[in-house]
Tab-separated table of C-alpha atoms and ligand atoms in Angstrom:
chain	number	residue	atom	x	y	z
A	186	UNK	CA	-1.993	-26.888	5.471
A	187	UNK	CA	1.354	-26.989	3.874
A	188	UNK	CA	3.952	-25.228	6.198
A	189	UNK	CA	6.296	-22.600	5.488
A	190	UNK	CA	9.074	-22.097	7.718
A	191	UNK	CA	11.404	-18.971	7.255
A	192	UNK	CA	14.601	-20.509	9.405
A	193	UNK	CA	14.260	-24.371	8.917
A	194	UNK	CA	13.094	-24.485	12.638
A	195	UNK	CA	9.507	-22.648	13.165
A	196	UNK	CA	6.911	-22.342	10.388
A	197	UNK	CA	5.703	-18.791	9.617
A	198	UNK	CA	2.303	-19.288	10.989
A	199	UNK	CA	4.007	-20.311	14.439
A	200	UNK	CA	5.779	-16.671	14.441
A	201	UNK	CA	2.524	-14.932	13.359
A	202	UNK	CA	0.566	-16.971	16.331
A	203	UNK	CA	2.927	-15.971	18.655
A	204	UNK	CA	3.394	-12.010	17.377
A	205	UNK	CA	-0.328	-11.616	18.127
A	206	UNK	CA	-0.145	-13.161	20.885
A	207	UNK	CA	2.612	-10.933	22.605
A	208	UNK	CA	1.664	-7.863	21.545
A	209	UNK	CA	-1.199	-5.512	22.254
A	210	UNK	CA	-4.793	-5.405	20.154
A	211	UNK	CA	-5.014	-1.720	18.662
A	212	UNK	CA	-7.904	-0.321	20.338
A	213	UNK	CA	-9.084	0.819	17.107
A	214	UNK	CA	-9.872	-2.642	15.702
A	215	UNK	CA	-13.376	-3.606	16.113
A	216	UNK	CA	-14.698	-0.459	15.118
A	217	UNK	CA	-12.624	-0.933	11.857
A	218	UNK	CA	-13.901	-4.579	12.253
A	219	UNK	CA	-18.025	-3.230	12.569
A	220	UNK	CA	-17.314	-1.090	9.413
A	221	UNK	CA	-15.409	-4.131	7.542
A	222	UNK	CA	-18.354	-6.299	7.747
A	223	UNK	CA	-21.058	-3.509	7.411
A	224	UNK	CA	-18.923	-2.517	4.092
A	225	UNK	CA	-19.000	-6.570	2.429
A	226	UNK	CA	-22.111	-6.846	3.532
A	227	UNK	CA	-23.741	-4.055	1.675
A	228	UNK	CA	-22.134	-5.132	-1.105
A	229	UNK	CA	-22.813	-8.764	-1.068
A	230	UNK	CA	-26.277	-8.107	-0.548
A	231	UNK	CA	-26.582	-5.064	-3.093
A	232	UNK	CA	-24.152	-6.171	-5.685
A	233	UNK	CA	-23.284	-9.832	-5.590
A	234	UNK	CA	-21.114	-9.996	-8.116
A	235	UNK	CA	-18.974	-6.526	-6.863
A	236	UNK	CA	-15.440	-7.228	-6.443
A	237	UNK	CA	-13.882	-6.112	-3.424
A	238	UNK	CA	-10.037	-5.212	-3.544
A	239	UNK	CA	-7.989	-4.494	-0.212
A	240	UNK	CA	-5.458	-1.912	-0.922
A	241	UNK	CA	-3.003	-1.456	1.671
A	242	UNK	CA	-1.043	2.239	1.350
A	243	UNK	CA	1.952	3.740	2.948
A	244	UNK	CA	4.535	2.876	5.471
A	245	UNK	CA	4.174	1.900	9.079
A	246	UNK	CA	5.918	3.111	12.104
A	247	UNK	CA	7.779	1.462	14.697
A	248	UNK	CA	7.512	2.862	18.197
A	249	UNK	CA	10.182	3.415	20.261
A	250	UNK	CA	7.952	3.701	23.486
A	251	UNK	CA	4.649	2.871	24.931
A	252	UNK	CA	4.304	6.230	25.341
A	253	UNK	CA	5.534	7.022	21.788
A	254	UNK	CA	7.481	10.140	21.354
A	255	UNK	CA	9.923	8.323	19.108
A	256	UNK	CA	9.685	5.635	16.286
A	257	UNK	CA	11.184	4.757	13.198
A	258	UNK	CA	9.725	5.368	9.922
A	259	UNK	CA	10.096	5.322	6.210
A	260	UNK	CA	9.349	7.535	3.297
A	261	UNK	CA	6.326	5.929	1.624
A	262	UNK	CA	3.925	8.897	0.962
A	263	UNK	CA	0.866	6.158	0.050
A	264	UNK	CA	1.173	7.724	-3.747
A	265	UNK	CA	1.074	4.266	-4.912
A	266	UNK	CA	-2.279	3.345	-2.771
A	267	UNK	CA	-3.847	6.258	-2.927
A	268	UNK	CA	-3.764	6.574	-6.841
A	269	UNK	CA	-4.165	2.990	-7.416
A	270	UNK	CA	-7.481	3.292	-5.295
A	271	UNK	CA	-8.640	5.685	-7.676
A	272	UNK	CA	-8.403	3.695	-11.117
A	273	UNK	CA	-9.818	0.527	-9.123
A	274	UNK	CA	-12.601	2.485	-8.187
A	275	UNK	CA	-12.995	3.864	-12.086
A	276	UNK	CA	-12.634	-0.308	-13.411
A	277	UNK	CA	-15.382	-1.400	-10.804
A	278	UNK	CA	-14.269	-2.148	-7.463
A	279	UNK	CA	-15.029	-1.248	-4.018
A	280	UNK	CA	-12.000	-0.444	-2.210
A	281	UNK	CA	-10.653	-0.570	1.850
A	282	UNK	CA	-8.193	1.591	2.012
A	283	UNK	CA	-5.735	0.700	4.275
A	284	UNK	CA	-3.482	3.653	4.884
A	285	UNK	CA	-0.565	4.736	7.022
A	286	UNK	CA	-3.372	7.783	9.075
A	287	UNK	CA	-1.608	11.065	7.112
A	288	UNK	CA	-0.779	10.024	4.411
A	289	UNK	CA	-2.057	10.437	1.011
A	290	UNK	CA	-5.907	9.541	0.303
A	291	UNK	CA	-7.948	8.721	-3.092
A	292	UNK	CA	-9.123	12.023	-4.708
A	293	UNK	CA	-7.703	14.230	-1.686
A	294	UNK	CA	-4.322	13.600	-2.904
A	295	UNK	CA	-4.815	16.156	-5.461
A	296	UNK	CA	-4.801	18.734	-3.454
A	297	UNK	CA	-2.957	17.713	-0.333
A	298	UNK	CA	0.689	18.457	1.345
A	299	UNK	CA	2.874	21.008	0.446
A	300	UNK	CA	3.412	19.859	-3.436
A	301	UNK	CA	-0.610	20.171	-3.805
A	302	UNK	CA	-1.850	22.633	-1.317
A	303	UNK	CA	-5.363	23.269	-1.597
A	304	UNK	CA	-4.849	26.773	-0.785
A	305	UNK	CA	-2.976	27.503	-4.556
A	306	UNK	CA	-6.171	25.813	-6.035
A	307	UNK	CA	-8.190	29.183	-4.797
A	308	UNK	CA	-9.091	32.839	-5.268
A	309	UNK	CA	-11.474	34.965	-4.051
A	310	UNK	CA	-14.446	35.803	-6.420
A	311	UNK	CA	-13.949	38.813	-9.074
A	312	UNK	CA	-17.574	39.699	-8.440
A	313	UNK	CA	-16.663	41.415	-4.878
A	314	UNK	CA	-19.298	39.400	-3.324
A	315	UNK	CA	-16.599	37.711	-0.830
A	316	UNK	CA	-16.993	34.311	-1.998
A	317	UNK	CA	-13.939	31.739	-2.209
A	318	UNK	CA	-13.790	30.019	-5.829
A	319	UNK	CA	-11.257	27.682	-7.517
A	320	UNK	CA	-9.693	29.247	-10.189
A	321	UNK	CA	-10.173	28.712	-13.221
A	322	UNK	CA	-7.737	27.278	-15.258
A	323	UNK	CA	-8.465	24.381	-12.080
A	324	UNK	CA	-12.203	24.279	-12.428
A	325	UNK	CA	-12.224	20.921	-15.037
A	326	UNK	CA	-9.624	18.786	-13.565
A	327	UNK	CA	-11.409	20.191	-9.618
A	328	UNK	CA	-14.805	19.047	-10.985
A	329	UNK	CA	-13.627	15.865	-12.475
A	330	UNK	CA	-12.139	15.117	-9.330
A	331	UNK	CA	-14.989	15.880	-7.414
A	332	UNK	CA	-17.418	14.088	-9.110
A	333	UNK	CA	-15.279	10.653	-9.049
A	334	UNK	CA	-15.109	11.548	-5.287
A	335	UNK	CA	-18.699	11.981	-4.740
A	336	UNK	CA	-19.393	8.550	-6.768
A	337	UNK	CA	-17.189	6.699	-4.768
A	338	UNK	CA	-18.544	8.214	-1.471
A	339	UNK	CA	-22.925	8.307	-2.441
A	340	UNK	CA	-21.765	4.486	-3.537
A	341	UNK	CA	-20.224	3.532	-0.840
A	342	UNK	CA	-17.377	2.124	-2.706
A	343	UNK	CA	-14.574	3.627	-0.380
A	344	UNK	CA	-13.448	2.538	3.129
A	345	UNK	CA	-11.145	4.261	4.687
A	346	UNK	CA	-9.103	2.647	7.276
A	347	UNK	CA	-6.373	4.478	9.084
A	348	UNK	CA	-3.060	2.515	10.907
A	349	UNK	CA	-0.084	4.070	12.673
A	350	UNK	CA	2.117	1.070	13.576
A	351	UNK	CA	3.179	-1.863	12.008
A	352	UNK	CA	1.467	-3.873	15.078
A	353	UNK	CA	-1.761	-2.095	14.118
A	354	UNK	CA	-1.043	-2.517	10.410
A	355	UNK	CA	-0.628	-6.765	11.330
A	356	UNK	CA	-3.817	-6.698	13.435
A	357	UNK	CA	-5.728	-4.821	10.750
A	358	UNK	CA	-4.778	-7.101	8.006
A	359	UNK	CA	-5.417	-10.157	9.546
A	360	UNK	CA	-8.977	-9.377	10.703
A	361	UNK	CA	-9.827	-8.028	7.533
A	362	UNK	CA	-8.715	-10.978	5.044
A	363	UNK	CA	-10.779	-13.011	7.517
A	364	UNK	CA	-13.675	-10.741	6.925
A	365	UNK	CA	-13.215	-10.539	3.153
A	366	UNK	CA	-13.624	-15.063	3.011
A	367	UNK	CA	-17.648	-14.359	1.975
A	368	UNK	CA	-16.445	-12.327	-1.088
A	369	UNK	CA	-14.087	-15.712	-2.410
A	370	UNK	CA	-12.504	-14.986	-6.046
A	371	UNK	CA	-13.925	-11.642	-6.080
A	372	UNK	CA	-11.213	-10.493	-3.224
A	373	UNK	CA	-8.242	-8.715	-4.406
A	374	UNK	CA	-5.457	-8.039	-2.001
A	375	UNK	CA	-3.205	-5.031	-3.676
A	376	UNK	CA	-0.537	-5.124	-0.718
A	377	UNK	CA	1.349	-1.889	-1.331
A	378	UNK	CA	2.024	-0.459	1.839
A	379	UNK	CA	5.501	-0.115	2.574
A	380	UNK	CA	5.569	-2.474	5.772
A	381	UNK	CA	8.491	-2.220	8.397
A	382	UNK	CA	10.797	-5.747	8.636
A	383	UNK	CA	11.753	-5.307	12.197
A	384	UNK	CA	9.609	-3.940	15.258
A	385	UNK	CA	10.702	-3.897	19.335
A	386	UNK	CA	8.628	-6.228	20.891
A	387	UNK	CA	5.860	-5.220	23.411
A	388	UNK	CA	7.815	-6.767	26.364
A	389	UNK	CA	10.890	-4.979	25.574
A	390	UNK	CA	9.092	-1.824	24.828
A	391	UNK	CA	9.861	1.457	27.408
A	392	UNK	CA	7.056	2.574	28.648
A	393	UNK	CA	8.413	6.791	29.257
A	394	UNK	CA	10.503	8.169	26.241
A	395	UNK	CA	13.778	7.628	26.558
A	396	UNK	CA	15.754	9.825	28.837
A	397	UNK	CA	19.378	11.202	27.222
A	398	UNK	CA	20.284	12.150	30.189
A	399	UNK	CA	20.667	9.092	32.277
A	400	UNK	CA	21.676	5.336	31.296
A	401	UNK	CA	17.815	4.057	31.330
A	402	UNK	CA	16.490	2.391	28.215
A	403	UNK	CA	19.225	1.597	26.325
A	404	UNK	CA	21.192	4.910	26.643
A	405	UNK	CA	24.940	3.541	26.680
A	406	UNK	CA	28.159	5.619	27.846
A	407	UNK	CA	28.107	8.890	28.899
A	408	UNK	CA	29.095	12.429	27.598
A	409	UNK	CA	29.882	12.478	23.822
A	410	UNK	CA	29.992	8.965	23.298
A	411	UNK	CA	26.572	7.918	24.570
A	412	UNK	CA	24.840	6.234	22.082
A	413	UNK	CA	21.172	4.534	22.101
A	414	UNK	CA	21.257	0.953	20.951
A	415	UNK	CA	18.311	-0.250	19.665
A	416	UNK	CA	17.526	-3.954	19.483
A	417	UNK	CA	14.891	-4.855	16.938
A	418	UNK	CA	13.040	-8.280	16.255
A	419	UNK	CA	12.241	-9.232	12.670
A	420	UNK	CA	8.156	-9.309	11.933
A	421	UNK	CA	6.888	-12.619	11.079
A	422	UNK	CA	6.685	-13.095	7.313
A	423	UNK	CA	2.933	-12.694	7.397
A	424	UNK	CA	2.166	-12.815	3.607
A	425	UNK	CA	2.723	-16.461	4.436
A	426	UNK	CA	0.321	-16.661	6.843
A	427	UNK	CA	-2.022	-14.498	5.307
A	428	UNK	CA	-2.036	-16.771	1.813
A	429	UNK	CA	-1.908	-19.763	3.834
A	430	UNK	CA	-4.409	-18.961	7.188
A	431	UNK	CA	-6.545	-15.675	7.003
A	432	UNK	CA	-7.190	-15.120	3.077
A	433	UNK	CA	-9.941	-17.507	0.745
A	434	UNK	CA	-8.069	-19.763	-1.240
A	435	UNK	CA	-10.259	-18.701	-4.396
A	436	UNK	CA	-8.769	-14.773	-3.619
A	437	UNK	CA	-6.466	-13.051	-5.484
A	438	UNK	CA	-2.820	-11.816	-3.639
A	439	UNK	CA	-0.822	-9.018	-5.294
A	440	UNK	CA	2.209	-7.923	-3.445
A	441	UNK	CA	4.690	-5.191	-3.706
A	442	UNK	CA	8.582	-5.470	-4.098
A	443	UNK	CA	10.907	-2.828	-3.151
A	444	UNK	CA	14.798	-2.720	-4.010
A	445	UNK	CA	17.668	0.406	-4.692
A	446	UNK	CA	19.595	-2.384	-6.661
A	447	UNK	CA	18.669	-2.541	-9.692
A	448	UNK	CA	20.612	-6.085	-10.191
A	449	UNK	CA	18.042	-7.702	-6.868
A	450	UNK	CA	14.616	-6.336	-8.392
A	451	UNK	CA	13.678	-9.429	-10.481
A	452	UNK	CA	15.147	-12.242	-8.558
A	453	UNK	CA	14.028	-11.126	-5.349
A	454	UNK	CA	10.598	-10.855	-6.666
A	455	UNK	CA	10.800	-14.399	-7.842
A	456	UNK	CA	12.191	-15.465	-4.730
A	457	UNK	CA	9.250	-14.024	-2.793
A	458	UNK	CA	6.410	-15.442	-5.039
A	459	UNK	CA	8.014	-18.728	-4.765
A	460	UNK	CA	8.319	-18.506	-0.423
A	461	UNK	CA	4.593	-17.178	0.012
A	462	UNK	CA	3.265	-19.036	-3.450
A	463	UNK	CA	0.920	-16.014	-4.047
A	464	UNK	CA	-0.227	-14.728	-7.536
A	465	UNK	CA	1.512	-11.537	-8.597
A	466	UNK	CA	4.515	-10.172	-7.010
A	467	UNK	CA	5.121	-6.139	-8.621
A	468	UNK	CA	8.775	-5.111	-8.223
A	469	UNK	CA	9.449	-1.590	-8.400
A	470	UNK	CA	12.520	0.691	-7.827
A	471	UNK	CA	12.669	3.263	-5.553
A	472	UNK	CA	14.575	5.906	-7.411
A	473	UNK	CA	12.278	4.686	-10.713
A	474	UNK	CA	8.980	3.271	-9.411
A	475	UNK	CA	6.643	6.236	-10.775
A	476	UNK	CA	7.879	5.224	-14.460
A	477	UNK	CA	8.123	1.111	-14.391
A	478	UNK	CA	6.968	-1.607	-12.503
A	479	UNK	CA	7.414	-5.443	-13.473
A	480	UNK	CA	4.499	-8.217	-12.739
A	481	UNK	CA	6.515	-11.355	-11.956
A	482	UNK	CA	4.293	-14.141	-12.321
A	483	UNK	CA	4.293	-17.895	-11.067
A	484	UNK	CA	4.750	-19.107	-14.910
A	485	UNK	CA	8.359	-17.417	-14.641
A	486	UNK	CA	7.011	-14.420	-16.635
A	487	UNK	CA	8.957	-11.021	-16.601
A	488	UNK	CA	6.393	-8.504	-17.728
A	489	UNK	CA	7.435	-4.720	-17.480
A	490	UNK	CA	4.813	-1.734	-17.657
A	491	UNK	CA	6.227	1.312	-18.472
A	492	UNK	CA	5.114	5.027	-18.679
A	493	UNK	CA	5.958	6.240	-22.413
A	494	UNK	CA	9.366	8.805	-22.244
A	495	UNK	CA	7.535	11.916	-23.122
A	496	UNK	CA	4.342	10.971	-20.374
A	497	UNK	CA	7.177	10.304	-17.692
A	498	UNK	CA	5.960	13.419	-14.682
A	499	UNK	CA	9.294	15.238	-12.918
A	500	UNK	CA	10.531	14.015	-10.173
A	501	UNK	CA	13.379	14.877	-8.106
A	502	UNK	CA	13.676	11.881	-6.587
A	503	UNK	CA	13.773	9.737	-9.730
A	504	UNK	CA	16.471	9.158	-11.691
A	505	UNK	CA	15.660	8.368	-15.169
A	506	UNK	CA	18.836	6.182	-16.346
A	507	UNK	CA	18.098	3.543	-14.094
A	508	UNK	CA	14.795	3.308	-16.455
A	509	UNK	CA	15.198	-0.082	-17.976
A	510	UNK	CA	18.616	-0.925	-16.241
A	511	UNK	CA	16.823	-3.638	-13.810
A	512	UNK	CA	15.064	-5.936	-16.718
A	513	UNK	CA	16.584	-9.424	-17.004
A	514	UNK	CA	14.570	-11.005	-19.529
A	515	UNK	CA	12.815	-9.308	-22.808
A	516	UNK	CA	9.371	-11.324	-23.027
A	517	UNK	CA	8.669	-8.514	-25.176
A	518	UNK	CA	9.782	-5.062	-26.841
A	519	UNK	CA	8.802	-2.419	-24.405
A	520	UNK	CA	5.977	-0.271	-26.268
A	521	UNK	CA	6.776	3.868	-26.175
A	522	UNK	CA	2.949	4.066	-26.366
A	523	UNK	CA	2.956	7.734	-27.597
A	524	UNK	CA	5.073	10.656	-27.789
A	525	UNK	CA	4.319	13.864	-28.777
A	526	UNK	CA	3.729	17.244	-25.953
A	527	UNK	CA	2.219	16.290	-22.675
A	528	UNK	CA	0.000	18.092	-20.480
A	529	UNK	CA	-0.287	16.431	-17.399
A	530	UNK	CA	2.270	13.265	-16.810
A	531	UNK	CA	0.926	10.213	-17.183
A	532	UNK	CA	0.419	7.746	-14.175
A	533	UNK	CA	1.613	4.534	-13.662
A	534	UNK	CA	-1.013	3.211	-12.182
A	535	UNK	CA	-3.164	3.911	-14.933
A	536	UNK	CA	-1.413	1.114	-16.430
A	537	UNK	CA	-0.945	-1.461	-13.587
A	538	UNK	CA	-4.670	-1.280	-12.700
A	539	UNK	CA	-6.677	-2.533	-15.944
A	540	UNK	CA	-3.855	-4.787	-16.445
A	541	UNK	CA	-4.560	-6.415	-12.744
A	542	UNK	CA	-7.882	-6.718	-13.326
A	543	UNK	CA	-7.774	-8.285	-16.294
A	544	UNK	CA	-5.788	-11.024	-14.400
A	545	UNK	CA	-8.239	-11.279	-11.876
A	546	UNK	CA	-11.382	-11.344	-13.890
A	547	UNK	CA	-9.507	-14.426	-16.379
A	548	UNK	CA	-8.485	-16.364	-12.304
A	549	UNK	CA	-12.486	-15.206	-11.509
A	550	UNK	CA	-13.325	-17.394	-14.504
A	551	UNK	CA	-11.154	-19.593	-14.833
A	552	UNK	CA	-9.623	-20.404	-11.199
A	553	UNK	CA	-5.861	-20.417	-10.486
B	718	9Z3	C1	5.950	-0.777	-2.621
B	718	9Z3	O1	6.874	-1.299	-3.179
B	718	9Z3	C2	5.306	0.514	-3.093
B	718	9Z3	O2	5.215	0.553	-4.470
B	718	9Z3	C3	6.072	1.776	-2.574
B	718	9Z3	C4	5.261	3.008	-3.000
B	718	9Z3	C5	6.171	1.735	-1.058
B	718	9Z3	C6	7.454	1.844	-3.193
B	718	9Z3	P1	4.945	5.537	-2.377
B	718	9Z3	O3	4.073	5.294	-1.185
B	718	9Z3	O4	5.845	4.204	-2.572
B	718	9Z3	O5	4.146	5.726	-3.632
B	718	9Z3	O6	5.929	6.631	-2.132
B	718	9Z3	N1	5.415	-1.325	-1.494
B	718	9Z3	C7	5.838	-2.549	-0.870
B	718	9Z3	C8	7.151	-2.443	-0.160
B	718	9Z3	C9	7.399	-3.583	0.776
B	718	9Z3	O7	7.618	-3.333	1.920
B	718	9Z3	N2	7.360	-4.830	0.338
B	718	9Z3	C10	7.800	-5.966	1.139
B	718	9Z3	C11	9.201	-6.316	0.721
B	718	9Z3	O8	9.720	-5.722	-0.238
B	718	9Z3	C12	6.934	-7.178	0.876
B	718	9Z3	S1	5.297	-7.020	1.404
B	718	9Z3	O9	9.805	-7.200	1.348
């Protein structure tokens, strides 16, 4: 195995070793594990040539005690896993969905948190005979919902797989790319969950929340200059690992790239596919990344997928200049697929998806 070392000294697998090694197995694991192999092997046995893909969704905390009152977090929703689950389910797959437990789930997500809430989706029947309906100008998008729902779920096509930590979210991942080997080329790992860089370390960990009051755990100074100094260790850079150790060789690895600066988007994403030698890094923009993504690949392709102007949903978070601004190289025009009125925005996944498994049914065939 070639190694891959992230500070000249230690090789990434070392780190990983040692992170599992210091810090606690979530109790939740083998059951996950039980339903992992229960899921594959249903599949393997009832449709053999089923691909499998592994979509990881949301963002992971870090606890501040054993005891966790406090952690750190960050503001992935799981938009991007949850809607990507859907359109893998519609070209095929069977999906494990593992999600940040709260956030946003396949199908639910259309009716969930305060933007969706399933409450504005309902009346009470006209006819007086106290029933609760969904009204109607709901009823076709609700049914068409419902029914990709229920196919998913009378399939079994859908595992859902709920995390809290980023130590639980390391444990998970690990186990499961070991589980997925039987499945080969027909594994997909769609790594999208937005997963913390630094953690506190099980032996440094407090085991009662914090006090403000006194000078345990970190509390520094007193009065109106106490301050609480966190010390935080980097995670191990397991996409190495789990390329290198825990995944088949024959699978496919996808992973996600985050930046705000539009001017780091492209060459970090190279950077990263060239450290972990994966297959497909997808960079995305915070303030843009319902509107454009771009697949860097290892032939030194720049390939941007973008939602068509007039498709593009509101956002208040998104800020449509930057649209464009972080594109280095112009393999190709980028297409304004249609314009014309729009009903419903159109999502990006919708894009990424078929075009993802396209690439993974031509490495299926063809190898890498
Ligand atoms: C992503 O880049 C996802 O697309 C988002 C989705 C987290 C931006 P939302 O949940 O957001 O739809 O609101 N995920 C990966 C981010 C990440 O942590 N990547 C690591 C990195 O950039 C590499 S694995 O270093």
């Amino acid at each position: 195995m070639s190694e891959h070392r992230s500070n000249g000294a230690v090789p990434d697998h070392e780190h990983a070793d040692e992170y599992f090694h210091k810090n606690p197995t979530p109790k939740s694991l083998s059951k996950h594990q039980a339903l992992t192999r229960e899921f594959i092997q249903y599949h393997l046995e009832n449709s053999p040539n089923r691909r499998i893909v592994l979509v990881t969704s949301g963002g992971t905390t870090v606890p501040l005690e054993n005891q966790t009152v406090r952690f750190i977090d960050n503001f992935s929703a799981g938009t991007r896993g949850a809607t990507s689950a859907e359109y893998f389910l519609q070209e095929g797959y069977a999906v494990i969905f593992l999600h940040r437990q709260y956030s946003l789930l396949p199908y639910s997500r259309h009716y969930s948190h305060s933007t969706n809430c399933f409450l504005d989706f309902m009346e009470e029947s006209d006819t007086n005979d106290g029933r609760v309906v969904v009204r109607k100008e709901y009823q076709d998008k609700m049914r068409r919902v419902l029914q990709q729902y229920q196919f998913a779920k009378q399939n079994r096509l859908l595992l859902l797989l709920p995390f809290t930590t980023v130590t639980d979210y390391l444990f998970q991942l690990r186990s499961l790319a070991v589980l997925m080997q039987p499945l080969g080329s027909r594994a997909l790992f769609y790594l999208a969950a937005a997963v913390s860089d630094f953690f506190i370390p099980r032996e440094r960990m407090e085991e009662h929340k914090i006090q403000s009051r006194d000078d345990k755990g970190g509390s520094q100074g007193s009065g109106a200059s106490r301050q609480l100094v966190i010390n935080l260790d980097p995670v191990p850079k397991f996409l190495s690992t789990l390329v290198h150790s825990w995944a088949s060789k024959e699978s496919m690895i996808v992973s996600f790239k985050l930046e705000t600066d539009p001017n780091l988007l492209v060459s970090k994403a190279e950077q990263a596919l060239k450290r972990y030698r994966h297959d497909l890094v997808i960079g995305n923009l915070l303030t843009t990344r319902k509107w454009e993504v771009v697949f860097v690949t290892r032939d030194g392709a720049e390939r941007w997928l973008r939602v068509p102007k007039a498709r593009r949903s509101k956002s208040l978070s998104g800020v449509e200049e930057l649209v464009g601004k972080a594109e280095r190289k112009h393999d190709r025009e980028p297409v304004d697929l249609e314009g014309g009125t729009v009903t419903e925005g159109m999502e990006i996944e919708s894009l990424i998806i078929p075009e993802l498994a396209l690439i993974h049914t031509d490495m299926i065939e063809h190898g890498k």
